[in-house]
XYZ file of N, CA, C and O in Angstrom:
516
model
N 123.793 72.043 108.679
C 123.227 72.728 107.412
C 122.244 73.818 107.966
O 121.372 73.395 108.758
N 122.386 75.005 107.507
C 121.437 76.045 108.010
C 120.096 75.810 107.372
O 119.982 75.481 106.266
N 118.981 76.221 108.275
C 117.771 76.188 107.810
C 117.439 77.400 107.212
O 118.037 78.609 107.561
N 116.411 77.502 106.129
C 116.260 78.661 105.452
C 115.702 79.920 106.367
O 116.092 80.945 106.148
N 115.093 79.718 107.501
C 114.659 80.764 108.348
C 115.757 81.138 109.399
O 115.645 82.149 109.938
N 116.776 80.466 109.253
C 117.987 80.940 110.098
C 118.555 82.241 109.772
O 119.152 82.869 110.539
N 118.404 82.641 108.469
C 118.989 83.857 107.959
C 117.955 84.995 108.038
O 118.279 86.121 107.600
N 116.798 84.652 108.346
C 115.776 85.842 108.406
C 115.894 86.521 109.766
O 116.028 85.824 110.778
N 115.785 87.831 109.884
C 115.687 88.585 111.064
C 114.201 88.986 111.143
O 113.737 89.656 110.400
N 113.619 88.527 112.296
C 112.185 88.764 112.435
C 111.888 90.093 113.303
O 111.594 89.972 114.392
N 112.226 91.128 112.476
C 111.994 92.529 113.131
C 111.209 93.280 112.033
O 111.556 93.179 110.838
N 110.113 94.015 112.287
C 109.274 94.658 111.399
C 110.367 95.846 111.025
O 110.750 96.645 112.027
N 110.410 96.108 109.941
C 111.251 97.097 109.204
C 110.588 98.214 108.554
O 111.270 99.287 108.562
N 109.426 98.017 108.258
C 108.581 99.201 107.604
C 107.014 98.736 107.781
O 106.707 97.496 107.858
N 106.164 99.690 107.848
C 104.825 99.486 107.847
C 104.184 100.127 106.518
O 104.398 101.312 106.450
N 103.579 99.416 105.749
C 103.021 99.851 104.587
C 101.451 99.987 104.679
O 100.871 98.932 105.024
N 100.870 100.977 104.195
C 99.456 101.248 104.308
C 99.053 101.491 102.863
O 99.511 102.399 102.273
N 98.170 100.509 102.332
C 97.731 100.753 100.816
C 96.393 101.665 101.000
O 95.437 101.366 101.689
N 96.400 102.400 100.083
C 95.401 103.403 99.942
C 94.958 103.792 98.619
O 95.797 103.656 97.614
N 93.601 104.114 98.221
C 93.364 104.301 96.944
C 93.647 105.795 96.459
O 93.672 105.961 95.353
N 93.880 106.655 97.365
C 94.268 108.129 97.171
C 95.334 108.520 97.974
O 95.162 108.886 99.100
N 96.538 108.766 97.377
C 97.723 109.083 98.216
C 97.686 110.499 98.636
O 97.926 110.725 99.845
N 97.189 111.443 97.823
C 96.934 112.845 98.325
C 96.061 112.854 99.547
O 96.369 113.480 100.659
N 94.958 112.046 99.626
C 94.091 112.277 100.698
C 94.503 111.566 101.869
O 94.430 111.908 103.038
N 95.268 110.518 101.564
C 96.065 109.753 102.807
C 97.088 110.548 103.449
O 97.156 110.653 104.526
N 97.900 111.383 102.683
C 98.915 112.191 103.320
C 98.228 113.244 103.938
O 98.546 113.490 105.141
N 97.177 113.806 103.546
C 96.489 114.866 104.292
C 95.790 114.184 105.637
O 96.117 114.805 106.792
N 95.368 113.012 105.662
C 94.842 112.422 106.908
C 95.895 112.113 107.752
O 95.824 112.530 109.012
N 96.863 111.561 107.320
C 97.978 111.121 108.363
C 98.832 112.198 108.789
O 99.415 112.146 110.004
N 98.790 113.263 108.034
C 99.705 114.399 108.606
C 98.738 115.381 109.315
O 99.012 115.713 110.559
N 97.524 115.869 108.667
C 96.787 116.972 109.337
C 96.017 116.364 110.558
O 95.852 117.065 111.636
N 95.409 115.187 110.327
C 94.539 114.420 111.501
C 95.501 113.778 112.619
O 95.191 114.004 113.707
N 96.467 113.011 112.224
C 97.097 112.278 113.082
C 98.467 112.865 113.454
O 99.235 112.226 114.426
N 99.053 114.005 112.849
C 100.164 114.720 113.191
C 101.524 113.948 112.735
O 102.474 114.474 113.204
N 101.534 113.128 111.841
C 102.738 112.517 111.278
C 103.356 113.596 110.454
O 102.700 114.353 109.790
N 104.644 113.568 110.225
C 105.461 114.422 109.430
C 105.696 113.609 108.111
O 106.225 112.558 108.093
N 105.468 114.217 106.947
C 105.886 113.729 105.685
C 107.349 113.754 105.457
O 107.964 114.727 105.727
N 107.985 112.637 105.440
C 109.463 112.412 105.069
C 109.806 112.716 103.650
O 110.596 113.570 103.398
N 109.194 111.886 102.738
C 109.608 112.003 101.402
C 108.510 111.437 100.542
O 107.820 110.454 100.814
N 108.383 111.874 99.413
C 107.392 111.259 98.293
C 108.200 110.666 97.190
O 109.192 111.394 96.615
N 107.934 109.575 96.909
C 108.761 108.755 95.997
C 107.796 108.515 94.567
O 106.932 107.857 94.698
N 107.956 109.612 93.712
C 107.048 109.555 92.594
C 105.540 109.862 92.981
O 105.270 110.535 94.026
N 104.663 109.553 92.195
C 103.149 109.789 92.319
C 102.508 108.838 93.230
O 101.377 109.281 93.680
N 103.032 107.720 93.601
C 102.324 106.664 94.264
C 102.796 106.343 95.731
O 102.167 105.468 96.278
N 103.908 106.641 96.123
C 104.473 106.334 97.342
C 104.971 107.409 98.127
O 105.777 108.380 97.603
N 104.844 107.448 99.520
C 105.317 108.435 100.290
C 105.605 107.737 101.653
O 104.934 106.775 102.094
N 106.672 108.325 102.277
C 107.071 107.857 103.632
C 106.677 108.983 104.907
O 106.972 110.180 104.453
N 106.361 108.489 105.779
C 106.022 109.308 106.932
C 107.244 109.105 108.071
O 107.772 108.050 108.323
N 107.569 110.112 108.774
C 108.486 109.987 109.873
C 107.974 109.222 111.007
O 106.940 109.670 111.359
N 108.675 108.178 111.438
C 108.170 107.563 112.463
C 109.352 106.769 113.328
O 109.294 105.546 113.160
N 110.326 107.582 113.712
C 111.452 106.951 114.475
C 112.210 106.087 113.384
O 112.331 106.382 112.307
N 112.575 104.855 113.865
C 113.320 103.883 113.026
C 112.390 103.093 112.369
O 112.857 102.122 111.608
N 111.077 103.024 112.526
C 110.150 102.246 111.737
C 109.352 103.158 110.822
O 108.290 103.599 111.242
N 109.801 103.259 109.498
C 109.004 104.124 108.555
C 107.538 103.620 108.417
O 107.356 102.397 108.340
N 106.661 104.493 108.070
C 105.301 104.100 107.635
C 105.177 104.570 106.251
O 105.462 105.742 105.805
N 104.882 103.698 105.314
C 104.776 103.877 103.878
C 103.359 104.095 103.469
O 102.651 103.107 103.806
N 103.001 105.108 102.851
C 101.662 105.187 102.289
C 101.866 104.861 100.840
O 102.754 105.657 100.075
N 101.035 103.932 100.066
C 101.179 103.518 98.833
C 99.789 103.555 98.096
O 98.910 102.880 98.548
N 99.726 104.375 97.198
C 98.625 104.299 96.413
C 98.422 103.166 95.677
O 99.419 102.869 94.828
N 97.368 102.416 95.743
C 97.141 101.143 94.988
C 95.666 101.122 94.516
O 94.903 100.964 95.512
N 95.509 101.142 93.269
C 94.107 101.131 92.857
C 93.562 99.669 92.756
O 92.203 99.630 92.587
N 94.172 98.792 93.341
C 93.516 97.353 93.459
C 93.206 97.053 94.912
O 92.864 96.020 95.363
N 93.134 98.102 95.876
C 92.648 98.001 97.253
C 91.348 97.622 97.172
O 90.383 97.831 96.298
N 90.909 96.592 97.958
C 89.488 96.314 98.085
C 88.915 96.562 99.537
O 89.581 96.830 100.490
N 87.754 96.938 99.514
C 86.912 97.182 100.689
C 86.536 95.951 101.332
O 85.878 95.006 100.866
N 87.019 95.788 102.576
C 86.631 94.602 103.374
C 85.901 94.960 104.710
O 85.723 94.134 105.650
N 85.231 96.038 104.687
C 84.379 96.596 105.730
C 83.165 95.659 106.018
O 82.919 95.452 107.274
N 82.739 94.997 105.059
C 81.498 94.284 105.146
C 81.768 92.768 105.136
O 80.914 91.847 105.144
N 83.050 92.406 105.088
C 83.410 90.973 105.110
C 84.233 90.654 106.321
O 84.909 91.443 106.899
N 84.222 89.427 106.684
C 84.959 88.846 107.675
C 86.462 88.602 107.162
O 86.707 88.064 106.220
N 87.362 89.305 107.815
C 88.817 89.270 107.310
C 89.695 89.569 108.580
O 89.385 90.227 109.390
N 90.953 89.096 108.492
C 92.072 89.407 109.284
C 92.473 90.843 108.885
O 92.681 90.922 107.725
N 93.129 91.475 110.012
C 93.643 92.745 109.467
C 94.827 93.031 110.423
O 94.828 92.594 111.624
N 95.631 93.946 110.017
C 96.600 94.508 110.919
C 96.325 95.892 111.343
O 95.689 96.579 110.557
N 96.364 96.014 112.509
C 95.775 97.278 113.146
C 97.037 98.117 113.599
O 97.954 97.661 114.244
N 97.202 99.324 113.166
C 98.186 100.233 113.535
C 97.916 100.982 114.955
O 96.930 101.601 114.993
N 98.833 100.636 115.861
C 98.537 101.168 117.179
C 99.357 102.330 117.489
O 100.492 102.225 117.396
N 98.818 103.509 118.026
C 99.468 104.749 118.084
C 99.501 105.069 119.639
O 98.451 104.777 120.197
N 100.539 105.579 120.178
C 100.472 105.867 121.621
C 100.090 107.197 121.785
O 100.438 108.132 120.957
N 99.219 107.524 122.920
C 98.999 108.750 123.512
C 99.119 108.913 124.862
O 99.134 107.936 125.591
N 99.541 110.001 125.414
C 99.629 110.246 126.806
C 98.296 110.798 127.468
O 98.176 110.677 128.684
N 97.399 111.222 126.633
C 96.116 111.698 127.243
C 95.079 111.272 126.312
O 94.642 112.079 125.141
N 94.325 110.018 126.438
C 93.398 109.722 125.431
C 92.107 110.418 125.280
O 91.512 110.480 124.178
N 91.623 111.114 126.377
C 90.619 112.019 126.361
C 90.773 113.163 125.507
O 89.936 113.510 124.744
N 91.892 113.794 125.596
C 92.265 114.967 124.696
C 92.390 114.434 123.266
O 92.003 115.143 122.368
N 92.978 113.286 123.001
C 93.006 112.572 121.792
C 91.769 112.459 121.074
O 91.385 112.843 119.873
N 90.791 111.847 121.962
C 89.416 111.592 121.286
C 88.694 112.922 121.146
O 88.027 113.091 119.970
N 88.811 114.129 121.901
C 88.466 115.371 121.594
C 88.908 115.839 120.218
O 88.207 116.334 119.380
N 90.263 115.856 119.937
C 90.846 116.266 118.814
C 90.314 115.511 117.596
O 90.084 116.124 116.501
N 90.206 114.120 117.742
C 89.840 113.468 116.614
C 88.170 113.635 116.328
O 87.996 113.610 115.095
N 87.504 114.018 117.099
C 86.142 114.258 117.029
C 86.017 115.694 116.270
O 85.160 115.789 115.406
N 87.027 116.588 116.503
C 86.929 117.878 115.741
C 87.362 117.585 114.431
O 86.907 118.402 113.446
N 88.030 116.497 114.006
C 88.454 116.220 112.637
C 87.432 115.258 112.030
O 87.684 114.804 110.876
N 86.420 114.970 112.655
C 85.282 114.076 112.258
C 85.884 112.695 111.830
O 85.516 112.273 110.776
N 86.696 112.134 112.560
C 87.146 110.768 112.310
C 86.005 109.779 112.406
O 85.135 109.916 113.321
N 86.162 108.815 111.814
C 85.208 107.796 111.798
C 85.567 106.631 113.043
O 86.270 105.853 112.575
N 84.875 106.829 114.065
C 85.162 106.045 115.149
C 84.534 104.707 115.060
O 83.502 104.498 114.574
N 85.374 103.698 115.751
C 84.759 102.375 115.827
C 84.505 102.070 117.360
O 83.383 101.634 117.697
N 85.515 102.590 118.118
C 85.186 102.592 119.604
C 85.542 103.970 120.034
O 86.779 104.226 120.084
N 84.557 104.786 120.308
C 84.848 106.110 120.616
C 85.226 106.510 122.009
O 85.949 107.342 122.318
N 84.587 105.804 122.918
C 84.797 105.998 124.445
C 86.020 105.190 124.705
O 86.262 104.009 124.487
N 86.984 105.872 125.449
C 88.172 105.245 125.925
C 87.744 104.019 126.729
O 87.101 104.077 127.685
N 88.208 102.740 126.283
C 87.810 101.574 126.841
C 89.001 100.783 127.521
O 90.113 100.771 127.015
N 88.885 100.299 128.634
C 89.968 99.396 129.405
C 90.408 98.349 128.570
O 89.634 97.621 127.949
N 91.822 98.091 128.689
C 92.400 96.854 128.044
C 93.558 96.601 128.862
O 93.850 97.522 129.790
N 94.288 95.484 128.710
C 95.294 95.154 129.832
C 96.237 96.109 129.999
O 96.580 96.452 131.111
N 96.751 96.840 128.962
C 97.802 97.922 129.170
C 97.201 99.235 129.711
O 98.012 100.115 130.205
N 96.002 99.414 129.583
C 95.487 100.869 130.041
C 94.056 101.003 129.408
O 93.088 100.405 129.673
N 94.086 102.096 128.322
C 92.792 102.365 127.663
C 93.198 102.580 126.275
O 94.258 102.829 125.842
N 92.064 102.306 125.464
C 92.368 102.505 123.980
C 90.864 102.978 123.301
O 89.872 102.976 123.980
N 91.165 103.440 122.178
C 89.897 103.880 121.103
C 90.419 103.330 119.875
O 91.484 103.035 119.602
N 89.326 103.069 119.116
C 89.504 102.617 117.721
C 88.911 103.424 116.716
O 87.808 103.848 116.895
N 89.387 103.610 115.577
C 88.834 104.389 114.396
C 89.502 104.032 113.054
O 90.397 103.132 113.029
N 88.867 104.535 111.972
C 89.495 104.096 110.744
C 89.831 105.474 110.025
O 89.411 106.527 110.293
N 90.930 105.037 109.172
C 91.243 106.270 108.075
C 90.110 106.303 107.105
O 89.124 105.522 107.139
N 90.096 107.384 106.061
C 89.064 107.482 105.261
C 89.001 106.203 104.212
O 88.063 106.281 103.522
N 89.832 105.184 104.337
C 89.859 104.189 103.428
C 89.470 102.795 104.164
O 89.515 101.739 103.522
N 89.229 102.828 105.369
C 88.775 101.821 106.276
C 89.892 100.941 106.865
O 89.710 100.222 107.451
N 91.171 101.535 106.847
C 92.268 100.952 107.636
C 92.063 101.292 109.017
O 91.630 102.406 109.362
N 92.122 100.352 109.914
C 91.865 100.428 111.430
C 92.971 100.920 112.101
O 94.145 100.450 111.966
N 92.827 101.944 112.990
C 93.883 102.358 113.804
C 93.301 102.438 115.319
O 92.134 102.553 115.448
N 94.283 102.481 116.172
C 93.868 102.495 117.641
C 94.923 103.481 118.352
O 96.008 103.676 117.762
N 94.459 104.282 119.270
C 95.230 104.943 120.216
C 95.219 104.316 121.543
O 94.188 103.899 121.863
N 96.398 104.097 122.005
C 96.506 103.549 123.418
C 97.214 104.353 124.322
O 98.072 105.135 123.979
N 96.558 104.274 125.550
C 97.216 105.102 126.510
C 97.665 104.010 127.636
O 96.784 103.319 128.200
N 98.973 103.863 127.921
C 99.527 103.023 128.681
C 99.405 103.425 130.212
O 99.815 104.482 130.454
N 98.740 102.451 131.054
C 98.701 102.803 132.557
C 99.284 101.827 133.388
O 99.540 101.975 134.523
N 98.996 100.682 132.916
C 99.340 99.444 133.811
C 100.583 98.628 133.259
O 100.631 97.391 133.471
N 101.624 99.362 132.841
C 102.789 98.834 132.245
C 103.718 98.723 133.336
O 104.036 99.550 134.130
């Protein structure tokens, strides 16, 4: 007899980012991070081009701020080939840094910052792979 989880495929098929303002989110993710807008689905949902793993921006007025609370989060990790140039570019865009100086981590170096809504993102430069 098959178990319930035998039919599940454990691969991430989409990444959804909930934001309180879709227009501002599209501007940040395209103008600041360089993603390409794929398609907008009505007034509240847009997809960004990201290979086979689409990123969905969804406007949701029920988002809550957890910046001052202890909470688990999912962090979107982005790859860069030159973390120092990435930091310079993000500084020009006035990004809200969490870790501004490239910091050593097991695969190389990383920085951390947030989007305008408090979602945490990191850039990683792989060196020790």
